[in-house]
Coordinates of C-alpha atoms in Angstrom, one line a residue:
Chain M
X102 CA 232.7 0.7 110.5
X103 CA 229.1 0.7 109.8
X104 CA 227.0 -2.4 109.8
X105 CA 226.8 -2.9 106.0
X106 CA 230.5 -2.4 105.6
X107 CA 231.3 -4.7 108.5
X108 CA 229.1 -7.5 107.1
X109 CA 230.5 -7.0 103.5
X110 CA 234.0 -7.4 105.0
X111 CA 232.8 -10.5 106.9
X112 CA 231.3 -12.0 103.7
X113 CA 234.6 -11.5 102.0
X114 CA 236.4 -13.4 104.8
X115 CA 233.8 -16.2 104.6
X116 CA 234.4 -16.4 100.8
X117 CA 238.2 -16.5 101.4
X118 CA 237.8 -19.5 103.7
X119 CA 235.8 -21.3 101.0
X120 CA 238.3 -20.4 98.4
X121 CA 240.9 -22.1 100.7
X122 CA 238.9 -25.3 100.7
X123 CA 238.4 -25.2 96.9
X124 CA 242.1 -24.8 96.4
X125 CA 242.7 -27.9 98.4
X126 CA 240.1 -30.1 97.0
X127 CA 237.1 -30.6 94.7
X128 CA 234.1 -29.1 96.5
X129 CA 230.7 -27.5 96.0
X130 CA 232.2 -24.1 95.6
X131 CA 229.6 -22.2 93.7
X132 CA 226.5 -22.8 96.0
X133 CA 228.7 -21.8 99.0
X134 CA 229.8 -18.6 97.5
X135 CA 226.4 -17.5 96.2
X136 CA 224.9 -17.4 99.6
X137 CA 227.9 -15.9 101.4
X138 CA 226.4 -12.4 101.9
X139 CA 223.2 -13.9 103.2
X140 CA 225.2 -16.1 105.6
X141 CA 227.3 -13.2 106.8
X142 CA 224.2 -11.1 107.7
X143 CA 222.4 -14.1 109.3
X144 CA 225.4 -15.4 111.4
X145 CA 227.0 -12.1 112.3
X146 CA 224.1 -9.8 112.8
X147 CA 220.5 -11.1 112.6
X148 CA 220.3 -14.4 114.3
X149 CA 220.7 -15.0 118.0
X150 CA 222.4 -18.4 117.9
X151 CA 224.1 -18.6 121.2
X152 CA 222.6 -21.3 123.5
X153 CA 222.4 -19.3 126.6
X154 CA 219.8 -18.5 129.2
X155 CA 218.3 -15.9 126.8
X156 CA 214.8 -16.9 126.0
X157 CA 215.4 -16.4 122.3
X158 CA 217.6 -18.9 120.5
X159 CA 217.3 -18.7 116.7
X160 CA 218.0 -21.7 114.5
X161 CA 219.5 -21.9 111.1
X162 CA 219.0 -25.0 109.0
X163 CA 221.0 -25.5 105.8
X164 CA 218.7 -27.5 103.6
X165 CA 221.0 -27.2 100.6
X166 CA 223.6 -29.2 102.4
X167 CA 226.2 -29.3 99.8
X168 CA 226.9 -25.6 100.6
X169 CA 228.3 -26.8 103.9
X170 CA 231.6 -25.0 103.3
X171 CA 230.1 -21.6 103.8
X172 CA 228.4 -23.0 107.0
X173 CA 231.8 -24.2 108.3
X174 CA 233.3 -20.9 107.4
X175 CA 230.7 -19.1 109.5
X176 CA 231.4 -21.5 112.4
X177 CA 235.1 -20.9 112.0
X178 CA 234.5 -17.2 112.1
X179 CA 232.4 -17.6 115.2
X180 CA 235.2 -19.5 116.9
X181 CA 233.6 -22.9 117.0
X182 CA 236.0 -24.5 114.4
X183 CA 239.7 -23.9 113.9
X184 CA 240.0 -22.2 110.5
X185 CA 243.0 -24.5 109.9
X186 CA 240.5 -27.4 109.9
X187 CA 238.7 -26.1 106.9
X188 CA 241.0 -27.1 104.0
X189 CA 241.2 -30.6 105.6
X190 CA 237.5 -31.1 105.6
X191 CA 236.4 -34.5 104.3
X192 CA 239.8 -36.1 105.2
X193 CA 240.1 -38.9 107.6
X194 CA 240.0 -37.6 111.1
X195 CA 238.2 -34.3 110.2
X196 CA 235.0 -33.4 111.8
X197 CA 233.9 -31.5 108.8
X198 CA 232.1 -33.4 106.0
X199 CA 231.0 -32.6 102.5
X200 CA 227.5 -32.0 103.9
X201 CA 226.5 -30.9 107.4
X202 CA 227.1 -33.9 109.7
X203 CA 226.5 -34.7 113.3
X204 CA 230.2 -34.3 114.3
X205 CA 230.9 -30.7 113.5
X206 CA 230.2 -28.3 116.3
X207 CA 227.4 -25.8 115.9
X208 CA 225.5 -27.5 113.3
X209 CA 221.8 -27.6 114.0
X210 CA 220.7 -30.3 111.7
X211 CA 222.6 -32.9 109.6
X212 CA 221.4 -32.4 106.1
X213 CA 222.4 -33.2 102.5
X214 CA 219.6 -35.2 101.1
X215 CA 217.8 -32.4 99.5
X216 CA 214.3 -31.2 100.4
X217 CA 214.3 -32.1 104.1
X218 CA 214.9 -29.1 106.2
X219 CA 211.8 -27.0 105.4
X220 CA 209.6 -29.6 107.1
X221 CA 212.0 -29.9 110.0
X222 CA 212.2 -26.1 110.3
X223 CA 208.4 -25.9 110.2
X224 CA 208.2 -28.4 113.2
X225 CA 210.7 -26.3 115.1
X226 CA 208.8 -23.1 114.4
X227 CA 205.5 -24.8 115.5
X228 CA 207.2 -25.9 118.7
X229 CA 208.4 -22.4 119.5
X230 CA 205.1 -20.9 118.7
X231 CA 203.4 -23.4 121.0
X232 CA 205.8 -22.3 123.8
X233 CA 205.2 -18.5 123.0
X234 CA 208.9 -18.2 122.2
X235 CA 210.1 -15.3 120.1
X236 CA 212.8 -17.5 118.5
X237 CA 213.1 -17.6 114.7
X238 CA 213.9 -20.5 112.5
X239 CA 215.6 -19.8 109.1
X240 CA 215.9 -22.4 106.4
X241 CA 218.2 -21.8 103.5
X242 CA 217.1 -23.7 100.4
X243 CA 218.8 -24.1 97.1
X244 CA 216.9 -23.3 93.9
X245 CA 217.5 -26.7 92.3
X246 CA 216.4 -28.2 95.6
X247 CA 212.9 -26.8 95.0
X248 CA 212.5 -29.6 92.5
X249 CA 211.9 -32.0 95.5
X250 CA 208.3 -32.6 96.2
X251 CA 208.7 -32.6 99.9
X252 CA 209.6 -28.8 99.8
X253 CA 206.2 -28.2 98.4
X254 CA 204.5 -30.4 101.0
X255 CA 206.1 -28.3 103.7
X256 CA 205.3 -25.0 101.7
X257 CA 201.7 -26.1 101.5
X258 CA 201.6 -27.0 105.2
X259 CA 203.3 -24.1 106.8
X260 CA 200.7 -21.3 106.2
X261 CA 198.1 -23.7 107.7
X262 CA 200.0 -23.3 111.0
X263 CA 200.7 -19.7 110.5
X264 CA 204.3 -19.7 111.9
X265 CA 205.4 -16.1 111.3
X266 CA 208.6 -17.2 113.1
X267 CA 209.6 -19.3 110.0
X268 CA 211.7 -17.8 107.3
X269 CA 212.7 -19.6 104.2
X270 CA 215.4 -18.2 102.0
X271 CA 215.9 -19.4 98.4
X272 CA 219.4 -18.9 97.2
X273 CA 218.4 -18.5 93.6
X274 CA 221.8 -18.8 91.8
X275 CA 220.2 -20.5 88.8
X276 CA 222.6 -23.4 88.4
X277 CA 222.3 -27.0 89.5
X278 CA 224.6 -30.0 89.0
X279 CA 223.6 -30.7 85.4
X280 CA 223.5 -27.1 84.3
X281 CA 221.1 -24.1 84.3
X282 CA 218.0 -24.6 86.4
X283 CA 216.0 -22.9 83.5
X284 CA 217.1 -25.7 81.3
X285 CA 217.0 -28.7 83.7
X286 CA 213.6 -27.9 85.2
X287 CA 212.5 -24.3 85.4
X288 CA 211.0 -22.9 88.4
X289 CA 209.4 -19.7 87.1
X290 CA 207.2 -18.0 88.0
X291 CA 208.8 -18.8 91.4
X292 CA 207.5 -15.9 93.5
X293 CA 204.0 -16.5 92.2
X294 CA 204.2 -20.2 93.3
X295 CA 205.1 -19.2 96.9
X296 CA 202.4 -16.5 96.9
X297 CA 199.9 -19.0 95.7
X298 CA 200.9 -21.2 98.7
X299 CA 200.0 -18.2 100.9
X300 CA 203.5 -17.2 101.9
X301 CA 204.6 -13.7 102.2
X302 CA 207.2 -13.2 99.5
X303 CA 210.1 -10.8 99.3
X304 CA 212.7 -10.7 96.4
X305 CA 216.0 -9.1 96.7
X306 CA 219.5 -9.0 95.2
X307 CA 221.3 -11.5 97.5
X308 CA 224.5 -9.7 97.1
X309 CA 223.2 -6.2 98.0
X310 CA 224.0 -6.2 101.7
X311 CA 221.8 -3.3 102.5
X312 CA 218.9 -5.1 100.8
X313 CA 219.7 -8.3 102.6
X314 CA 219.7 -6.6 106.0
X315 CA 216.5 -4.7 105.2
X316 CA 214.8 -7.9 104.3
X317 CA 216.1 -9.8 107.3
X318 CA 215.2 -7.0 109.6
X319 CA 211.6 -6.6 108.3
X320 CA 209.0 -7.5 110.9
X321 CA 207.5 -10.9 110.3
X322 CA 204.0 -11.1 108.8
X323 CA 201.5 -11.4 111.5
X324 CA 200.3 -14.8 110.8
X325 CA 202.2 -16.2 107.8
X326 CA 205.6 -17.6 107.1
X327 CA 207.9 -15.5 104.9
X328 CA 210.1 -16.6 102.0
X329 CA 213.0 -14.4 100.8
X330 CA 213.9 -15.1 97.2
X331 CA 217.5 -14.0 96.9
X332 CA 218.8 -13.5 93.4
X333 CA 222.4 -14.5 93.5
X334 CA 225.4 -15.4 91.3
X335 CA 226.9 -18.9 91.5
X336 CA 230.5 -18.8 92.6
X337 CA 230.2 -15.1 93.4
X338 CA 233.6 -13.6 94.1
X339 CA 235.8 -15.9 92.2
X340 CA 236.7 -14.3 88.8
X341 CA 236.4 -16.6 85.8
X342 CA 234.3 -19.1 87.7
X343 CA 231.4 -17.0 88.9
X344 CA 228.2 -17.3 86.9
X345 CA 229.2 -20.5 85.2
X346 CA 228.0 -24.1 85.4
X347 CA 231.5 -25.2 86.4
X348 CA 231.2 -23.3 89.6
X349 CA 228.8 -25.9 91.1
X350 CA 231.5 -28.5 91.9
X351 CA 235.1 -27.7 91.2
X352 CA 238.7 -27.3 92.4
X353 CA 240.6 -24.1 92.0
X354 CA 244.0 -24.1 90.4
X355 CA 246.7 -22.2 92.4
X356 CA 246.4 -19.4 89.9
X357 CA 242.7 -19.2 90.2
X358 CA 242.9 -19.2 93.9
X359 CA 245.4 -16.4 93.9
X360 CA 243.2 -14.3 91.7
X361 CA 240.2 -15.0 93.9
X362 CA 242.1 -14.0 97.1
X363 CA 243.1 -10.8 95.3
X364 CA 239.6 -10.0 94.2
X365 CA 238.4 -10.6 97.7
X366 CA 241.2 -8.5 99.3
X367 CA 242.2 -11.5 101.3
X368 CA 245.3 -13.5 101.8
X369 CA 245.5 -17.3 101.8
Chain L
X242 CA 189.8 -55.0 105.1
X243 CA 189.9 -55.1 108.9
X244 CA 189.7 -52.2 111.2
X245 CA 191.3 -54.0 114.2
X246 CA 194.7 -52.2 113.9
X247 CA 193.1 -48.9 113.1
X248 CA 190.9 -49.0 116.1
X249 CA 193.7 -50.2 118.3
X250 CA 195.8 -47.2 117.1
X251 CA 193.0 -44.7 117.7
X252 CA 192.4 -46.2 121.2
X253 CA 196.2 -45.8 121.7
X254 CA 195.7 -42.0 121.3
X255 CA 193.8 -42.1 124.7
X256 CA 197.1 -43.3 126.1
X257 CA 198.9 -40.6 124.3
X258 CA 196.4 -38.1 125.9
X259 CA 197.2 -39.5 129.3
X260 CA 200.9 -39.1 128.7
X261 CA 200.2 -35.5 127.4
X262 CA 198.4 -34.7 130.7
X263 CA 201.5 -35.7 132.6
X264 CA 204.1 -34.3 130.3
X265 CA 203.7 -31.0 128.5
X266 CA 206.2 -32.0 125.9
X267 CA 203.9 -34.6 124.3
X268 CA 202.3 -33.5 121.1
X269 CA 200.5 -35.4 118.3
X270 CA 201.0 -35.1 114.6
X271 CA 198.7 -37.0 112.3
X272 CA 198.0 -37.3 108.6
X273 CA 194.4 -36.7 107.5
X274 CA 192.9 -38.4 110.6
X275 CA 191.0 -35.2 111.6
X276 CA 190.3 -34.8 115.3
X277 CA 191.7 -37.8 117.2
X278 CA 189.5 -39.2 119.9
X279 CA 191.1 -39.2 123.2
X280 CA 193.7 -36.5 122.4
X281 CA 192.3 -33.6 120.3
X282 CA 189.5 -32.8 122.7
X283 CA 191.8 -32.5 125.6
X284 CA 194.8 -30.9 123.9
X285 CA 193.5 -29.1 120.7
X286 CA 196.5 -26.9 120.4
X287 CA 198.9 -29.8 120.8
X288 CA 197.5 -31.8 117.9
X289 CA 198.6 -31.0 114.3
X290 CA 197.0 -32.7 111.3
X291 CA 199.3 -32.0 108.4
X292 CA 197.2 -33.6 105.8
X293 CA 198.3 -36.3 103.3
X294 CA 202.1 -35.7 103.1
X295 CA 204.1 -38.4 104.8
X296 CA 207.5 -36.9 104.2
X297 CA 206.4 -33.6 105.6
X298 CA 204.6 -35.5 108.4
X299 CA 207.9 -37.1 109.7
X300 CA 210.0 -34.0 109.0
X301 CA 207.6 -31.8 111.0
X302 CA 207.6 -34.3 113.8
X303 CA 211.4 -34.4 113.8
X304 CA 211.5 -30.6 114.0
X305 CA 209.1 -30.6 117.0
X306 CA 211.3 -33.2 118.7
X307 CA 214.4 -31.1 117.8
X308 CA 212.8 -28.1 119.7
X309 CA 212.2 -30.2 122.7
X310 CA 208.7 -31.7 122.2
X311 CA 207.9 -35.4 122.5
X312 CA 205.9 -36.0 119.3
X313 CA 203.7 -39.0 118.6
X314 CA 202.9 -39.5 115.0
X315 CA 199.8 -41.2 113.8
X316 CA 200.2 -42.4 110.2
X317 CA 199.4 -45.4 108.0
X318 CA 202.1 -48.0 108.1
X319 CA 202.7 -48.6 104.3
X320 CA 203.1 -44.9 103.6
X321 CA 204.9 -43.8 106.7
X322 CA 207.5 -46.5 106.3
X323 CA 208.0 -46.2 102.6
X324 CA 207.4 -42.6 101.6
X325 CA 208.7 -41.4 105.0
X326 CA 211.7 -43.8 105.1
X327 CA 214.4 -41.3 104.4
X328 CA 212.9 -38.8 106.9
X329 CA 212.8 -41.5 109.5
X330 CA 216.4 -42.4 108.7
X331 CA 217.8 -38.9 108.4
X332 CA 215.6 -36.5 110.3
X333 CA 214.6 -38.8 113.2
X334 CA 217.4 -41.5 113.6
X335 CA 220.5 -39.8 112.3
X336 CA 219.7 -36.5 113.8
X337 CA 218.6 -38.1 117.1
X338 CA 215.1 -36.7 117.2
X339 CA 213.0 -39.1 119.3
X340 CA 209.8 -39.2 117.3
X341 CA 207.3 -42.0 118.2
X342 CA 205.6 -43.3 115.1
X343 CA 202.3 -45.1 115.7
X344 CA 201.5 -47.0 112.4
X345 CA 198.2 -48.7 111.9
X346 CA 197.4 -50.8 108.8
X347 CA 200.6 -52.8 109.3
X348 CA 200.8 -56.2 107.4
X349 CA 197.8 -57.1 105.2
X350 CA 195.2 -55.3 107.2
X351 CA 194.1 -53.2 104.4
X352 CA 193.0 -56.4 102.7
X353 CA 191.1 -55.8 99.5
X354 CA 192.3 -52.3 99.2
X355 CA 195.2 -54.0 97.6
X356 CA 198.9 -54.3 97.3
X357 CA 199.5 -50.5 97.4
X358 CA 198.1 -50.4 100.8
X359 CA 199.7 -53.5 102.3
X360 CA 202.7 -52.8 104.7
X361 CA 204.7 -56.0 104.2
X362 CA 208.2 -54.5 103.8
X363 CA 208.3 -52.0 106.7
X364 CA 210.2 -54.3 109.1
X365 CA 212.8 -55.0 106.4
X366 CA 213.2 -51.3 105.6
X367 CA 213.2 -50.0 109.1
X368 CA 215.4 -52.5 110.8
X369 CA 218.3 -51.1 108.8
X370 CA 218.0 -47.8 110.5
X371 CA 220.5 -47.5 113.4
X372 CA 219.0 -46.4 116.7
X373 CA 215.4 -46.9 115.7
X374 CA 213.4 -49.2 117.9
X375 CA 210.6 -51.2 116.2
X376 CA 207.7 -52.5 118.4
X377 CA 205.1 -54.9 117.2
X378 CA 202.6 -55.6 119.9
X379 CA 200.4 -58.7 119.9
X380 CA 197.0 -57.5 121.2
X381 CA 195.1 -54.3 121.8
X382 CA 196.1 -54.1 125.4
X383 CA 199.7 -54.8 124.7
X384 CA 199.6 -51.9 122.2
X385 CA 198.6 -49.5 125.0
X386 CA 201.5 -50.8 127.1
X387 CA 203.8 -50.4 124.1
X388 CA 202.8 -46.8 123.6
X389 CA 203.7 -46.1 127.2
X390 CA 207.0 -47.9 126.7
X391 CA 207.7 -46.0 123.5
X392 CA 207.5 -42.7 125.4
X393 CA 210.2 -43.8 127.7
X394 CA 212.6 -45.0 125.1
X395 CA 215.4 -42.7 124.5
X396 CA 215.2 -42.5 120.6
X397 CA 212.9 -42.9 117.7
X398 CA 210.3 -45.6 117.8
X399 CA 208.2 -47.3 115.1
X400 CA 205.1 -48.9 116.5
X401 CA 203.8 -51.4 114.1
X402 CA 200.0 -51.9 114.7
X403 CA 198.4 -54.7 112.6
X404 CA 194.9 -56.0 112.9
X405 CA 194.9 -57.3 116.5
X406 CA 192.5 -59.4 118.5
X407 CA 192.6 -59.6 122.3
X408 CA 194.6 -62.5 123.7
X409 CA 192.7 -63.8 126.7
X410 CA 194.6 -63.5 130.0
X411 CA 197.7 -61.9 128.5
X412 CA 199.0 -59.0 130.7
X413 CA 202.7 -59.4 130.8
X414 CA 204.6 -56.1 131.5
X415 CA 206.0 -54.7 128.2
X416 CA 209.7 -54.7 128.4
X417 CA 211.2 -53.5 125.1
X418 CA 213.7 -55.9 123.6
X419 CA 212.5 -58.9 125.5
X420 CA 210.8 -61.8 123.9
X421 CA 207.9 -63.1 125.9
X422 CA 207.2 -66.8 126.2
X423 CA 203.5 -67.4 126.0
X424 CA 203.4 -71.3 125.9
X425 CA 206.1 -73.8 126.8
X426 CA 207.1 -76.6 124.5
X427 CA 210.3 -78.5 123.5
X428 CA 209.5 -79.9 120.1
X429 CA 209.7 -76.6 118.3
X430 CA 209.5 -72.9 118.9
X431 CA 207.0 -70.6 117.1
X432 CA 208.3 -67.0 117.0
X433 CA 205.5 -64.7 116.1
X434 CA 204.9 -61.0 115.9
X435 CA 201.9 -58.7 116.0
X436 CA 198.5 -60.3 115.2
X437 CA 200.3 -63.5 114.3
X438 CA 200.9 -64.3 117.9
X439 CA 197.2 -65.2 118.3
X440 CA 197.6 -67.3 115.2
X441 CA 200.6 -69.1 116.8
X442 CA 198.6 -69.7 120.0
X443 CA 195.9 -71.4 117.9
X444 CA 198.5 -73.5 116.2
X445 CA 200.0 -74.4 119.6
X446 CA 196.6 -75.7 120.7
X447 CA 196.1 -77.7 117.4
X448 CA 199.6 -79.2 117.7
X449 CA 199.1 -80.2 121.3
X450 CA 195.9 -82.0 120.4
X451 CA 198.2 -84.0 118.0
X452 CA 200.7 -84.7 120.7
X453 CA 203.4 -82.1 119.8
X454 CA 204.6 -79.4 122.1
X455 CA 205.4 -76.1 120.4
X456 CA 206.8 -73.2 122.4
X457 CA 205.1 -69.8 121.5
X458 CA 207.2 -66.7 121.7
X459 CA 205.8 -63.2 121.3
X460 CA 208.4 -61.2 119.5
X461 CA 206.9 -57.7 120.3
X462 CA 210.2 -56.0 119.7
X463 CA 211.7 -56.5 116.3
X464 CA 214.6 -54.1 116.9
X465 CA 216.6 -54.6 118.9
X466 CA 215.8 -58.3 118.5
X467 CA 216.3 -60.5 121.5
X468 CA 219.2 -62.6 120.1
X469 CA 219.7 -64.5 123.4
X470 CA 216.1 -65.7 123.4
X471 CA 216.2 -66.7 119.8
X472 CA 219.5 -68.6 120.3
X473 CA 218.0 -70.3 123.4
X474 CA 214.9 -71.4 121.5
X475 CA 217.1 -72.8 118.7
X476 CA 219.3 -74.7 121.1
X477 CA 216.5 -76.0 123.2
X478 CA 214.2 -77.1 120.5
X479 CA 216.2 -77.3 117.3
X480 CA 213.2 -76.3 115.3
X481 CA 212.0 -72.8 114.7
X482 CA 209.0 -71.3 112.8
X483 CA 208.6 -67.7 112.3
X484 CA 205.1 -66.1 111.6
X485 CA 204.6 -62.6 110.4
X486 CA 202.4 -60.5 108.1
X487 CA 205.4 -59.4 106.1
X488 CA 207.7 -60.7 103.4
X489 CA 209.7 -63.6 104.9
X490 CA 212.9 -62.0 103.5
X491 CA 214.0 -59.1 105.6
X492 CA 211.3 -59.4 108.2
X493 CA 211.2 -61.4 111.4
X494 CA 212.0 -64.6 109.4
X495 CA 215.0 -62.9 107.8
X496 CA 216.2 -61.5 111.1
X497 CA 216.0 -64.9 112.8
X498 CA 217.8 -66.6 109.9
X499 CA 220.7 -64.1 110.4
X500 CA 220.8 -64.9 114.1
X501 CA 220.9 -68.6 113.5
X502 CA 223.7 -68.3 110.9
X503 CA 225.8 -66.6 113.6
X504 CA 224.8 -68.4 116.8
X505 CA 224.3 -72.0 115.8
X506 CA 221.9 -73.9 113.7
X507 CA 218.3 -74.9 114.2
X508 CA 216.1 -75.8 111.3
X509 CA 213.9 -73.0 110.3
X510 CA 210.6 -72.5 108.4
X511 CA 209.3 -69.0 107.7
X512 CA 205.5 -68.3 107.5
X513 CA 204.8 -65.0 105.8
X514 CA 204.3 -63.5 102.4
X515 CA 206.7 -65.0 99.7
X516 CA 208.5 -62.9 97.2
X517 CA 205.6 -61.7 95.2
X518 CA 202.9 -58.9 95.3
X519 CA 199.7 -59.8 97.0
X520 CA 197.6 -59.4 93.9
X521 CA 194.6 -61.3 95.1
X522 CA 191.6 -59.3 95.9
X523 CA 189.9 -60.7 99.0
X524 CA 188.9 -59.7 102.5
X525 CA 191.7 -59.7 105.1
X526 CA 191.1 -63.1 106.8
X527 CA 191.0 -64.7 103.4
X528 CA 194.2 -63.1 102.3
X529 CA 195.9 -64.4 105.3
X530 CA 194.6 -67.9 104.4
X531 CA 195.8 -67.6 100.8
X532 CA 199.3 -66.7 102.0
X533 CA 199.3 -69.5 104.6
X534 CA 199.5 -67.0 107.4
X535 CA 197.0 -68.9 109.5
X536 CA 197.0 -71.6 112.2
X537 CA 196.8 -74.3 109.5
X538 CA 199.9 -72.8 107.8
X539 CA 201.8 -72.6 111.1
X540 CA 200.8 -76.2 112.0
X541 CA 201.9 -77.4 108.6
X542 CA 205.3 -75.6 109.0
X543 CA 205.9 -77.2 112.4
X544 CA 204.8 -80.6 111.1
X545 CA 207.2 -80.3 108.2
X546 CA 210.1 -79.8 110.7
X547 CA 208.9 -82.6 112.9
X548 CA 208.6 -85.1 110.1
X549 CA 211.8 -84.1 108.4

């Protein structure tokens, strides 16, 4: 199987894990599914995450912490979490929370309060740069999260310290808790804002795996951080839910879950 | 305003420079302080000034720690503690990133700059953060020792630097978590922190001239607070007075009251800022006097207990 097909299949498996969680409980479904293709490419191709003797150890920070289910799904697919644990996340005795916590294995940073991880990622990138390390730090941001001021403190600061090893990705799925981002607090012109802050900007369709891979493979700018604005669909992959405000936080009925599994070509 | 704490904190960067010479992990992150004497000249590539952005300041430092560095942060106490509170709680303490925050302008040091610039709630806020050590040295030399101690503490540290004057002859080793007895006395115990320790010593002398013996304790570590020493002072004297440049609620006075409620009673008077904004415009020493945070105020508090 070629790379794109393999990652596409992986993304479907990740989505199926998340559907399983949403069939068991209320959860942040939509924001987990919108970034599934990006996560598949990051966790199963692009990033070197293993903490081995290799000089390069990349790091992934989930700033939009409510999308933790897709992160747990990645960790399950990587063998760090038993997939059977996923639907029990949030229950007493589980290591898996509704946001990334300290207890789950393989989680780089406990997040959830929005707007924190870009600064932390910048600090990590600065440390790696100081050490002459080739390691990359990737921070996945939500679009609604960009309403937090501290994101823009970090955005203003990062180019000052160059950090070509820092990659921010905006999962631009256009919905937040209260509704459409364009109605709650519009972000446009978003790419221009990052450009004005002296970031290198790339815009892609976040569900086009070839485009995702090409963007993640692109050589870093020589002396600037990069932001990837990924246009995505909230709840992508779940018929009837995708692209709606309801997708943000919901539970799937048995029937909806069955249809979702069918659409994903997966079994429960 | 006074520049005592500011100068003390900047002088502390000399110590951070010495630590950096011995330990390549040491880096400095500051907010709009420009080059920092004693550090930047020696380690220009290990000093990062991130500008006026406290949330980002703490987050960046947490990231540096996460990647194996030992970051010291130089930032103003009121803004680091309030604007940066959630970053201290989440990114440093919860995520176990051992950032060392050196925070000048603690207490009322900013004086006539006004209530926005006073840091009189930082103890109350930060002592709710699990795993965070809060140090509050009493004089400039002790501040240097506290910085060295902070580097060795396994976890994040907030170093509260108020306007400090030297205390003659004071050179006790800095042992985090241990209250230091500076003067003996059995009639009452004065527990003071930061620059208020010098005030407590002046009160001790005034009380002695009047025939009363007041023990003076330097509470240089506000968290973890030395419960055993507080309980012992309560048991042995029956009268405690706390002195701090901070709200009496939630600060040292509040913390001591909590301990007394659990370990056994002593009568308590708290010297500090009452529950109101410091709206007076005045130079720093006069502000202290207006709020009763001076030797006369401490003497009056002890006398009240003795006469009760």
